[in-house]
Short mmCIF file of C-alpha atoms in Angstrom, two decimals:
data_model
loop_
_atom_site.label_atom_id
_atom_site.label_comp_id
_atom_site.label_asym_id
_atom_site.label_seq_id
_atom_site.Cartn_x
_atom_site.Cartn_y
_atom_site.Cartn_z
CA MET E 1 10.74 -118.13 119.21
CA ALA E 2 10.39 -120.83 117.25
CA LYS E 3 6.51 -119.90 115.80
CA LEU E 4 8.37 -117.08 114.62
CA ILE E 5 10.40 -118.77 112.97
CA HIS E 6 8.63 -121.34 111.78
CA ALA E 7 6.71 -118.13 109.94
CA ASP E 8 9.68 -116.78 108.84
CA PHE E 9 10.43 -120.57 107.36
CA TYR E 10 6.79 -120.91 105.75
CA LYS E 11 6.99 -117.57 103.99
CA THR E 12 10.42 -118.20 102.61
CA PHE E 13 9.46 -121.68 100.99
CA HIS E 14 6.19 -120.06 100.07
CA ARG E 15 8.32 -118.01 97.47
CA VAL E 16 10.43 -118.31 94.05
CA TYR E 17 13.25 -116.28 95.26
CA PHE E 18 15.28 -118.16 97.51
CA TYR E 19 14.93 -121.26 95.30
CA ILE E 20 16.13 -119.71 92.19
CA LEU E 21 18.97 -118.19 95.03
CA VAL E 22 19.93 -122.46 95.64
CA ALA E 23 19.28 -122.81 92.16
CA GLY E 24 21.72 -120.40 90.71
CA LEU E 25 24.75 -121.16 92.79
CA ALA E 26 24.32 -124.74 92.96
CA ALA E 27 24.54 -124.28 89.36
CA LEU E 28 27.66 -122.36 90.10
CA CYS E 29 29.01 -125.18 91.80
CA PHE E 30 28.16 -127.66 88.83
CA LEU E 31 30.10 -125.45 86.75
CA MET E 32 33.31 -124.84 88.57
CA ASN E 33 34.14 -128.05 88.95
CA TYR E 34 33.00 -128.75 85.47
CA ALA E 35 35.35 -126.08 84.04
CA MET E 36 38.64 -127.78 85.83
CA ARG E 37 38.14 -131.50 84.63
CA GLY E 38 40.78 -132.17 82.03
CA GLY E 39 42.95 -129.67 83.11
CA MET E 40 46.19 -129.96 85.07
CA LEU E 41 43.61 -129.22 88.02
CA GLY E 42 40.89 -131.64 87.37
CA ASN E 43 41.64 -133.45 90.10
CA MET E 44 39.69 -134.16 93.64
CA SER E 45 42.06 -132.95 96.18
CA SER E 46 42.96 -129.46 93.93
CA SER E 47 39.12 -129.02 94.40
CA VAL E 48 39.14 -129.45 97.59
CA GLN E 49 42.22 -126.81 98.05
CA PHE E 50 40.15 -124.70 95.74
CA ALA E 51 37.20 -124.61 97.94
CA VAL E 52 39.11 -123.36 101.02
CA MET E 53 40.22 -120.68 98.19
CA LEU E 54 36.82 -120.15 98.03
CA LEU E 55 35.64 -119.55 101.65
CA GLU E 56 35.31 -115.70 101.63
CA TYR E 57 32.76 -115.46 98.84
CA PRO E 58 29.79 -116.68 100.76
CA VAL E 59 30.19 -113.55 102.40
CA ILE E 60 28.76 -111.89 99.10
CA ILE E 61 25.38 -114.09 99.17
CA LEU E 62 24.70 -113.60 102.82
CA PRO E 63 22.84 -109.59 102.67
CA MET E 64 20.57 -111.62 99.79
CA VAL E 65 19.29 -114.00 103.00
CA THR E 66 19.00 -110.51 104.87
CA GLN E 67 16.85 -109.12 102.79
CA ILE E 68 14.82 -112.00 102.54
CA VAL E 69 14.08 -112.06 106.51
CA PHE E 70 14.60 -108.20 106.97
CA SER E 71 14.15 -105.92 104.68
CA GLU E 72 11.12 -106.93 102.34
CA GLU E 73 9.71 -106.90 106.06
CA PHE E 74 10.57 -102.94 105.93
CA GLN E 75 10.01 -102.67 102.64
CA PHE E 76 6.34 -104.22 102.48
CA HIS E 77 5.77 -102.74 105.94
CA THR E 78 4.83 -106.16 107.36
CA LEU E 79 6.44 -105.58 111.21
CA LYS E 80 3.55 -103.51 112.41
CA ASN E 81 1.81 -106.66 111.71
CA THR E 82 3.93 -108.65 114.10
CA ALA E 83 4.49 -105.19 116.66
CA SER E 84 0.62 -104.82 117.64
CA TYR E 85 -0.06 -108.08 117.93
CA GLY E 86 2.30 -107.60 121.23
CA THR E 87 5.27 -109.96 119.63
CA ASN E 88 8.25 -108.24 121.37
CA ARG E 89 11.27 -106.85 119.38
CA THR E 90 13.90 -108.57 120.97
CA LEU E 91 12.16 -111.77 120.27
CA LEU E 92 11.40 -110.75 116.66
CA PHE E 93 14.85 -109.34 116.49
CA THR E 94 16.76 -112.54 117.24
CA ALA E 95 14.53 -114.65 116.11
CA LYS E 96 14.82 -113.02 112.75
CA LEU E 97 18.19 -113.16 113.15
CA ILE E 98 18.21 -116.86 113.87
CA THR E 99 16.28 -117.57 111.09
CA SER E 100 18.50 -115.85 108.73
CA ILE E 101 21.21 -118.39 109.91
CA LEU E 102 19.38 -120.94 109.26
CA LEU E 103 18.20 -120.27 106.07
CA CYS E 104 22.40 -119.76 105.24
CA MET E 105 22.83 -123.03 106.70
CA ILE E 106 20.72 -125.10 104.21
CA LEU E 107 22.38 -122.99 101.34
CA ALA E 108 25.62 -123.97 101.78
CA ALA E 109 24.55 -127.75 102.93
CA VAL E 110 22.79 -127.13 98.84
CA VAL E 111 25.67 -125.41 97.60
CA LEU E 112 28.28 -128.18 99.36
CA ALA E 113 26.42 -131.09 97.87
CA ALA E 114 26.17 -129.52 94.46
CA TYR E 115 29.97 -128.77 95.19
CA PHE E 116 31.62 -132.09 96.26
CA GLY E 117 28.89 -133.94 93.79
CA SER E 118 29.69 -132.63 91.23
CA MET E 119 33.46 -132.97 91.91
CA PHE E 120 32.58 -137.01 92.85
CA ILE E 121 31.09 -136.49 88.91
CA PHE E 122 33.57 -134.15 86.86
CA LEU E 123 37.01 -134.73 88.35
CA LYS E 124 39.22 -137.95 88.87
CA HIS E 125 39.64 -139.48 92.17
CA ASP E 126 43.31 -139.11 92.84
CA ALA E 127 46.01 -140.14 95.87
CA GLU E 128 45.94 -136.56 98.02
CA PHE E 129 42.00 -137.21 98.43
CA THR E 130 42.28 -138.26 101.22
CA SER E 131 40.23 -137.95 104.62
CA SER E 132 42.37 -135.72 106.15
CA LEU E 133 41.97 -133.61 103.02
CA LEU E 134 38.50 -133.36 103.77
CA ASN E 135 38.67 -132.86 107.50
CA ASN E 136 41.42 -130.00 107.37
CA PHE E 137 38.42 -128.58 104.57
CA PHE E 138 35.69 -129.42 107.30
CA MET E 139 37.19 -127.61 110.15
CA ARG E 140 38.41 -124.79 108.09
CA LEU E 141 34.46 -124.60 107.09
CA GLY E 142 33.47 -124.89 110.60
CA VAL E 143 34.96 -122.22 111.76
CA SER E 144 34.60 -120.22 108.47
CA CYS E 145 30.15 -120.45 109.39
CA ALA E 146 31.71 -118.40 112.51
CA VAL E 147 33.15 -115.75 110.71
CA TYR E 148 29.82 -115.73 108.15
CA ALA E 149 27.39 -115.77 111.18
CA ALA E 150 28.79 -112.26 112.40
CA CYS E 151 28.32 -110.65 108.93
CA ILE E 152 24.71 -112.19 108.97
CA THR E 153 24.47 -109.87 112.35
CA MET E 154 26.26 -107.11 110.68
CA SER E 155 24.42 -107.18 108.01
CA ALA E 156 20.98 -107.58 109.93
CA PHE E 157 22.39 -104.64 111.78
CA PHE E 158 22.88 -102.60 108.78
CA THR E 159 19.52 -103.16 107.49
CA VAL E 160 17.59 -102.30 110.41
CA LEU E 161 19.55 -98.73 110.95
CA PHE E 162 18.58 -98.00 106.62
CA ARG E 163 15.79 -98.50 105.42
CA ARG E 164 17.30 -98.17 101.93
CA ASN E 165 18.21 -102.07 101.43
CA GLY E 166 20.59 -100.32 98.51
CA LEU E 167 22.05 -97.86 101.47
CA ALA E 168 22.70 -101.38 104.12
CA ILE E 169 24.22 -103.42 101.06
CA PHE E 170 26.95 -100.77 100.34
CA PHE E 171 27.28 -99.48 104.30
CA TYR E 172 27.86 -103.97 104.44
CA TYR E 173 30.18 -104.78 101.51
CA GLY E 174 31.79 -101.20 103.09
CA VAL E 175 32.91 -102.20 106.55
CA PHE E 176 33.94 -106.21 105.46
CA TYR E 177 36.43 -104.77 102.49
CA LEU E 178 36.79 -101.36 103.02
CA MET E 179 37.26 -101.35 106.76
CA GLN E 180 41.13 -101.72 106.59
CA TYR E 181 41.85 -98.66 104.93
CA PHE E 182 40.63 -96.76 106.69
CA LEU E 183 42.58 -98.34 109.79
CA VAL E 184 44.92 -97.07 107.57
CA LEU E 185 43.69 -93.93 107.05
CA LEU E 186 43.63 -93.38 110.56
CA HIS E 187 46.93 -95.17 111.52
CA LEU E 188 45.38 -98.24 112.84
CA GLU E 189 46.49 -100.15 111.74
CA LYS E 190 47.64 -102.50 114.68
CA PHE E 191 43.75 -103.41 113.90
CA GLU E 192 43.21 -105.09 111.10
CA SER E 193 44.00 -108.32 112.23
CA TYR E 194 40.67 -107.93 114.36
CA LEU E 195 38.74 -106.78 111.00
CA LEU E 196 36.36 -110.11 109.48
CA GLU E 197 37.83 -110.45 106.20
CA ALA E 198 41.19 -111.28 108.27
CA GLN E 199 40.26 -114.18 110.10
CA PHE E 200 39.68 -115.66 106.50
CA ALA E 201 43.58 -114.72 105.45
CA THR E 202 44.02 -116.79 109.05
CA ILE E 203 41.25 -119.84 107.75
CA ARG E 204 43.45 -120.10 103.94
CA LYS E 205 46.52 -120.73 106.12
CA LEU E 206 47.64 -124.18 106.15
CA SER E 207 48.53 -124.96 109.77
CA VAL E 208 45.32 -125.57 111.75
CA THR E 209 46.26 -124.41 115.03
CA SER E 210 45.48 -120.37 115.12
CA PHE E 211 42.08 -120.82 114.58
CA GLN E 212 40.89 -119.74 118.27
CA LYS E 213 41.41 -115.98 117.22
CA PRO E 214 39.35 -116.30 113.90
CA LEU E 215 36.44 -117.67 116.89
CA MET E 216 36.97 -114.91 119.60
CA VAL E 217 36.91 -112.07 116.50
CA SER E 218 33.74 -113.43 114.77
CA ALA E 219 31.84 -113.99 118.37
CA VAL E 220 32.50 -110.72 119.75
CA THR E 221 31.62 -109.04 116.32
CA THR E 222 28.03 -111.26 116.00
CA LEU E 223 27.74 -109.91 119.55
CA VAL E 224 27.87 -106.47 119.02
CA PHE E 225 25.95 -106.11 115.85
CA PHE E 226 23.83 -108.12 117.81
CA ILE E 227 23.11 -105.30 121.02
CA ALA E 228 23.51 -102.55 118.42
CA GLY E 229 20.77 -104.05 115.82
CA ALA E 230 18.35 -105.29 119.07
CA VAL E 231 18.62 -101.88 120.33
CA ALA E 232 17.99 -99.89 116.50
CA PHE E 233 15.68 -102.58 116.13
CA ARG E 234 13.66 -101.55 119.22
CA ARG E 235 13.28 -97.50 118.62
CA LYS E 236 12.48 -98.72 114.91
CA ASP E 237 9.71 -97.36 113.80
CA LEU E 238 7.91 -100.05 112.62
CA CYS E 239 4.48 -98.10 110.69
CA MET R 1 -5.34 -102.92 111.73
CA ILE R 2 -2.87 -100.03 111.34
CA GLU R 3 -3.98 -97.33 107.87
CA THR R 4 -3.63 -99.63 104.55
CA PRO R 5 -2.52 -103.48 105.84
CA GLY R 6 1.17 -104.58 105.73
CA LEU R 7 0.85 -107.78 103.39
CA PHE R 8 3.15 -110.21 101.79
CA PRO R 9 2.77 -109.25 97.52
CA TYR R 10 3.65 -112.20 96.88
CA LEU R 11 1.74 -114.42 98.73
CA THR R 12 -2.21 -115.37 97.91
CA ALA R 13 -5.12 -114.07 100.88
CA ARG R 14 -4.56 -117.50 102.60
CA GLU R 15 -1.01 -117.74 102.40
CA ASN R 16 -0.73 -113.93 104.02
CA LEU R 17 -3.28 -115.35 106.81
CA GLU R 18 -1.18 -118.63 107.53
CA TYR R 19 2.34 -116.83 107.85
CA TYR R 20 0.42 -115.04 110.34
CA ARG R 21 -1.34 -117.60 112.05
CA ILE R 22 1.40 -120.18 112.30
CA GLN R 23 3.37 -117.09 113.92
CA ARG R 24 1.05 -115.90 116.68
CA GLY R 25 0.97 -119.83 117.97
CA ASN R 26 -2.69 -120.52 116.66
CA LYS R 27 -3.16 -123.56 116.37
CA ASP R 28 -6.66 -123.95 114.72
CA LYS R 29 -5.45 -124.18 111.08
CA GLY R 30 -9.75 -123.93 109.86
CA CYS R 31 -9.54 -119.85 111.40
CA VAL R 32 -8.23 -118.94 108.12
CA GLU R 33 -10.90 -120.30 105.78
CA ARG R 34 -13.19 -118.53 108.09
CA ALA R 35 -11.94 -115.03 108.45
CA LEU R 36 -11.35 -115.18 104.51
CA GLN R 37 -14.67 -115.98 104.47
CA PHE R 38 -16.45 -113.68 106.84
CA VAL R 39 -14.60 -110.86 104.28
CA GLY R 40 -15.47 -112.34 101.81
CA LEU R 41 -12.24 -113.08 100.01
CA GLU R 42 -12.79 -117.13 99.95
CA GLY R 43 -13.05 -116.84 96.25
CA THR R 44 -9.27 -115.41 95.51
CA GLY R 45 -7.34 -118.67 94.84
CA ARG R 46 -4.15 -117.62 93.64
CA LYS R 47 -4.17 -114.55 93.09
CA LYS R 48 -1.15 -112.48 95.04
CA PHE R 49 -1.78 -109.74 97.26
CA LYS R 50 -0.15 -107.58 94.95
CA GLY R 51 -3.22 -107.95 92.42
CA PHE R 52 -5.81 -107.21 94.44
CA SER R 53 -7.82 -104.24 94.20
CA LEU R 54 -8.03 -101.44 97.95
CA GLY R 55 -10.75 -102.34 98.98
CA MET R 56 -9.65 -106.26 98.73
CA LYS R 57 -7.11 -105.65 100.42
CA GLN R 58 -8.05 -103.71 103.45
CA ARG R 59 -11.01 -106.76 103.92
CA LEU R 60 -7.28 -108.80 103.80
CA GLY R 61 -5.77 -106.25 105.88
CA LEU R 62 -9.70 -106.77 108.62
CA ALA R 63 -9.44 -110.42 107.97
CA LEU R 64 -5.74 -110.62 109.49
CA ALA R 65 -6.94 -108.60 112.07
CA ILE R 66 -10.56 -110.77 113.58
CA MET R 67 -8.78 -114.01 112.62
CA ASP R 68 -7.79 -114.70 116.49
CA ASN R 69 -11.78 -113.85 117.64
CA PRO R 70 -10.90 -110.70 119.22
CA GLU R 71 -13.04 -109.22 121.72
CA ILE R 72 -12.17 -105.73 121.17
CA LEU R 73 -10.67 -104.35 117.20
CA ILE R 74 -8.86 -101.30 116.68
CA LEU R 75 -8.85 -99.84 113.40
CA ASP R 76 -7.36 -96.63 112.59
CA GLU R 77 -8.15 -94.81 109.30
CA PRO R 78 -9.79 -98.45 108.09
CA ILE R 79 -11.67 -96.78 105.28
CA ASN R 80 -9.56 -94.00 103.67
CA GLY R 81 -8.98 -94.70 100.23
CA LEU R 82 -11.29 -96.88 99.69
CA ASP R 83 -14.29 -96.13 96.95
CA PRO R 84 -18.08 -95.87 98.10
CA MET R 85 -18.75 -99.50 97.34
CA GLY R 86 -15.71 -100.09 99.27
CA ILE R 87 -17.21 -98.33 101.97
CA LYS R 88 -20.41 -99.54 101.76
CA ASP R 89 -18.36 -103.21 101.57
CA PHE R 90 -16.56 -102.75 104.79
CA ARG R 91 -19.30 -100.96 107.45
CA SER R 92 -21.28 -104.12 106.05
CA ILE R 93 -18.46 -106.11 107.95
CA ILE R 94 -18.27 -104.48 111.09
CA LEU R 95 -21.58 -104.25 111.73
CA LYS R 96 -21.91 -108.04 111.29
CA MET R 97 -18.84 -108.60 113.32
CA ASN R 98 -20.73 -106.24 115.94
CA ARG R 99 -23.63 -108.60 115.37
CA GLU R 100 -22.97 -111.94 114.80
CA LYS R 101 -19.47 -111.94 116.96
CA LYS R 102 -20.04 -109.98 119.84
CA THR R 103 -16.64 -107.93 119.04
CA THR R 104 -16.34 -104.45 120.40
CA VAL R 105 -15.09 -102.13 117.59
CA LEU R 106 -12.85 -98.94 117.77
CA ILE R 107 -12.57 -97.13 114.56
CA SER R 108 -10.34 -93.40 114.12
CA SER R 109 -11.30 -91.67 111.40
CA HIS R 110 -12.08 -88.46 109.98
CA ILE R 111 -14.65 -88.97 107.83
CA LEU R 112 -17.28 -88.47 110.29
CA GLY R 113 -20.27 -89.11 107.72
CA GLU R 114 -19.38 -92.94 107.19
CA LEU R 115 -19.21 -93.01 111.88
CA SER R 116 -22.59 -91.51 112.11
CA GLN R 117 -24.01 -95.13 110.04
CA ILE R 118 -22.02 -97.43 112.61
CA ALA R 119 -21.05 -95.76 115.81
CA THR R 120 -22.99 -95.94 119.14
CA THR R 121 -20.46 -94.25 121.14
CA TYR R 122 -18.23 -91.69 119.81
CA SER R 123 -15.37 -89.94 121.17
CA PHE R 124 -14.30 -86.81 120.21
CA ILE R 125 -10.57 -85.63 120.47
CA ASN R 126 -8.85 -82.38 119.20
CA SER R 127 -4.92 -82.18 119.55
CA GLY R 128 -4.64 -85.02 121.40
CA ARG R 129 -7.35 -85.08 124.25
CA LEU R 130 -10.66 -85.78 124.88
CA VAL R 131 -13.32 -83.26 124.01
CA GLN R 132 -16.27 -85.54 124.51
CA HIS R 133 -17.23 -88.77 124.67
CA ILE R 134 -21.24 -89.07 124.11
CA SER R 135 -23.51 -92.09 123.10
CA ALA R 136 -24.59 -91.73 119.35
CA LYS R 137 -28.85 -91.28 120.66
CA ASP R 138 -27.55 -87.99 122.79
CA LEU R 139 -25.49 -86.75 120.33
CA LYS R 140 -28.51 -87.47 117.63
CA GLU R 141 -30.86 -84.94 120.13
CA LYS R 142 -27.53 -82.84 120.05
CA CYS R 143 -27.48 -82.95 116.47
CA ARG R 144 -31.59 -83.39 115.54
CA SER R 145 -33.31 -81.56 112.62
CA PHE R 146 -36.73 -79.45 113.12
CA LEU R 147 -38.69 -77.70 111.53
CA CYS R 148 -38.50 -73.35 111.27
CA ILE R 149 -41.34 -71.22 110.61
CA VAL R 150 -40.79 -67.49 109.90
CA SER R 151 -43.78 -65.71 110.10
CA ASP R 152 -44.97 -61.87 111.10
CA SER R 153 -45.29 -63.07 114.68
CA ALA R 154 -43.79 -66.26 116.56
CA ASP R 155 -45.76 -66.24 119.81
CA ARG R 156 -49.36 -66.33 117.04
CA THR R 157 -47.42 -68.65 115.12
CA SER R 158 -46.90 -71.38 118.48
CA GLU R 159 -50.40 -70.62 119.63
CA ILE R 160 -51.95 -72.07 117.13
CA LEU R 161 -49.57 -75.15 116.80
CA LYS R 162 -49.61 -75.99 120.35
CA ASN R 163 -53.72 -75.35 120.21
CA ASN R 164 -54.28 -77.25 116.84
CA PHE R 165 -51.61 -79.70 117.24
CA GLN R 166 -50.78 -80.74 120.76
CA PHE R 167 -47.13 -79.67 119.72
CA LYS R 168 -45.40 -79.76 123.00
CA ASN R 169 -41.83 -79.90 121.74
CA ILE R 170 -41.93 -75.41 120.68
CA GLU R 171 -39.05 -73.10 121.15
CA VAL R 172 -39.46 -69.61 119.96
CA ALA R 173 -36.10 -68.33 118.66
CA ASP R 174 -36.86 -65.26 118.17
CA GLU R 175 -40.04 -62.81 117.91
CA HIS R 176 -40.55 -64.21 113.47
CA THR R 177 -38.84 -67.56 114.33
CA VAL R 178 -40.81 -70.83 115.54
CA HIS R 179 -38.81 -73.88 115.56
CA VAL R 180 -40.97 -77.41 115.71
CA ASN R 181 -39.34 -80.94 117.04
CA GLU R 182 -42.18 -82.75 116.14
CA LYS R 183 -43.29 -83.68 112.39
CA VAL R 184 -41.00 -82.86 110.82
CA ASP R 185 -42.09 -84.44 108.12
CA ASP R 186 -45.36 -83.15 107.47
CA PRO R 187 -45.01 -79.35 107.63
CA ALA R 188 -48.09 -78.72 105.15
CA PRO R 189 -51.17 -79.26 107.61
CA ALA R 190 -49.22 -76.63 109.97
CA VAL R 191 -48.74 -73.98 107.71
CA LYS R 192 -52.00 -74.31 106.17
CA ALA R 193 -53.96 -73.88 109.69
CA LEU R 194 -51.49 -70.93 110.36
CA VAL R 195 -52.83 -68.81 106.88
CA GLU R 196 -56.02 -70.08 107.79
CA ASN R 197 -55.70 -67.83 111.38
CA GLY R 198 -54.34 -65.17 109.58
CA VAL R 199 -50.66 -65.64 110.06
CA MET R 200 -48.35 -64.24 107.06
CA VAL R 201 -46.01 -67.46 106.44
CA SER R 202 -42.69 -66.41 104.86
CA GLN R 203 -39.92 -69.39 105.16
CA VAL R 204 -41.38 -72.92 106.56
CA TYR R 205 -37.92 -75.14 106.37
CA GLN R 206 -35.86 -77.99 107.89
CA SER R 207 -32.73 -77.35 109.98
CA GLY R 208 -30.45 -79.22 112.17
CA ILE R 209 -25.95 -79.85 111.86
CA ASN R 210 -24.70 -82.95 110.54
CA LEU R 211 -22.17 -84.49 112.33
CA GLU R 212 -19.73 -82.79 111.48
CA GLN R 213 -20.86 -79.54 111.69
CA TYR R 214 -21.95 -81.08 115.79
CA PHE R 215 -17.34 -81.56 115.90
CA VAL R 216 -16.61 -78.62 114.25
CA ASN R 217 -18.78 -76.12 116.83
CA LEU R 218 -17.45 -78.33 119.37
CA VAL R 219 -13.47 -78.04 119.22
CA GLU R 220 -14.64 -74.63 118.75
CA GLY R 221 -15.43 -74.12 121.89
CA LYS R 222 -19.10 -73.95 121.22
CA GLU R 223 -22.17 -76.69 120.81
CA ASN R 224 -25.22 -77.00 119.14
CA GLY R 225 -28.00 -77.44 122.44
#
């Protein structure tokens, strides 16, 4: 599996697309903190609190990473080279999923570095900017990472299921953002709190004692979509 | 190698092969360069795969297939869509592979004329069923060319040819037609001898069947023998 992950990293780092994505997001972080300077929110503690509100938005970027790892292989019919060599399909799917997660982690590290770096450059230090504030943020970020992993697995499943990239992305965003309305339609509102989007509402709350549910929902969602994705991948015509 | 090769258009030839070298766990880093040299793509430099001609793409696909020095190589419709020069290059690479690397190559193709130039054994498949497995030598014998002589007397023609030229391989097809399987390239002396002996020769021509006709006859239940 390490060989498969290494190969995908080699491929990703030998093209411009990933670097443009990283640079674009880093520039966005700089822009956000630059826009906040000088105003009422122009201090570091406000920036950290603002970052907590932004924890849901990386979900929008995640399909771009699965597109690099999964979609292109279907688009360019390259999977037949790997499958015809005898590589186990479940292993291949798992390796690509791990690659997607690791790439997102790299992306996150760069984005965080850009965000906090620009925060230190542009914003002024205030008394409320303490280590406990930072700990609180990183704890929420840690829990969010579990939700991101579930989203990546869901995106990978839709990518495997639908050959067309647009359709996969449509279903991904539909399931993430619109499922709550679908449940209301079916009079199943009681299950709303188990949706991935609802977990970010929990993460944004001031209390840190209720993080068990987001972690559990993320774990179960990851497992369900991983199994579904692996089964779909095993049955997929790769030629 | 399955039909047209699927490779990453934004990577160069080297990068594409390097990706699969890493993926397969091949620790020999020189295998990429050797594979490219073998198929004649070592000079592509920084040119991306999307800029390759179809012939170059097929050759790169072949380089990927031979990178790990396989004992057996299976090619599915490898020359579809190639121009004559591309087919010639591809053929020479396959023959070189068999000669130098002792690789057994299994080719699935509908272009029978091309196969006849490189194959040593044939397996004919029709509707998913193996119809015949035959060596190239036996197939050539079954598709052999012969000289067809049409005259007023097949028996007299046969006697004269046997007596004057010691032909051993003569078939009397019917009362006017004789098939001669020897000295097919030089019919003139035979014709002269027949005329001088009073045989009225009306037609003299080369005949036989090609691989395509042999296959058609085979799947339609007839066999030329």
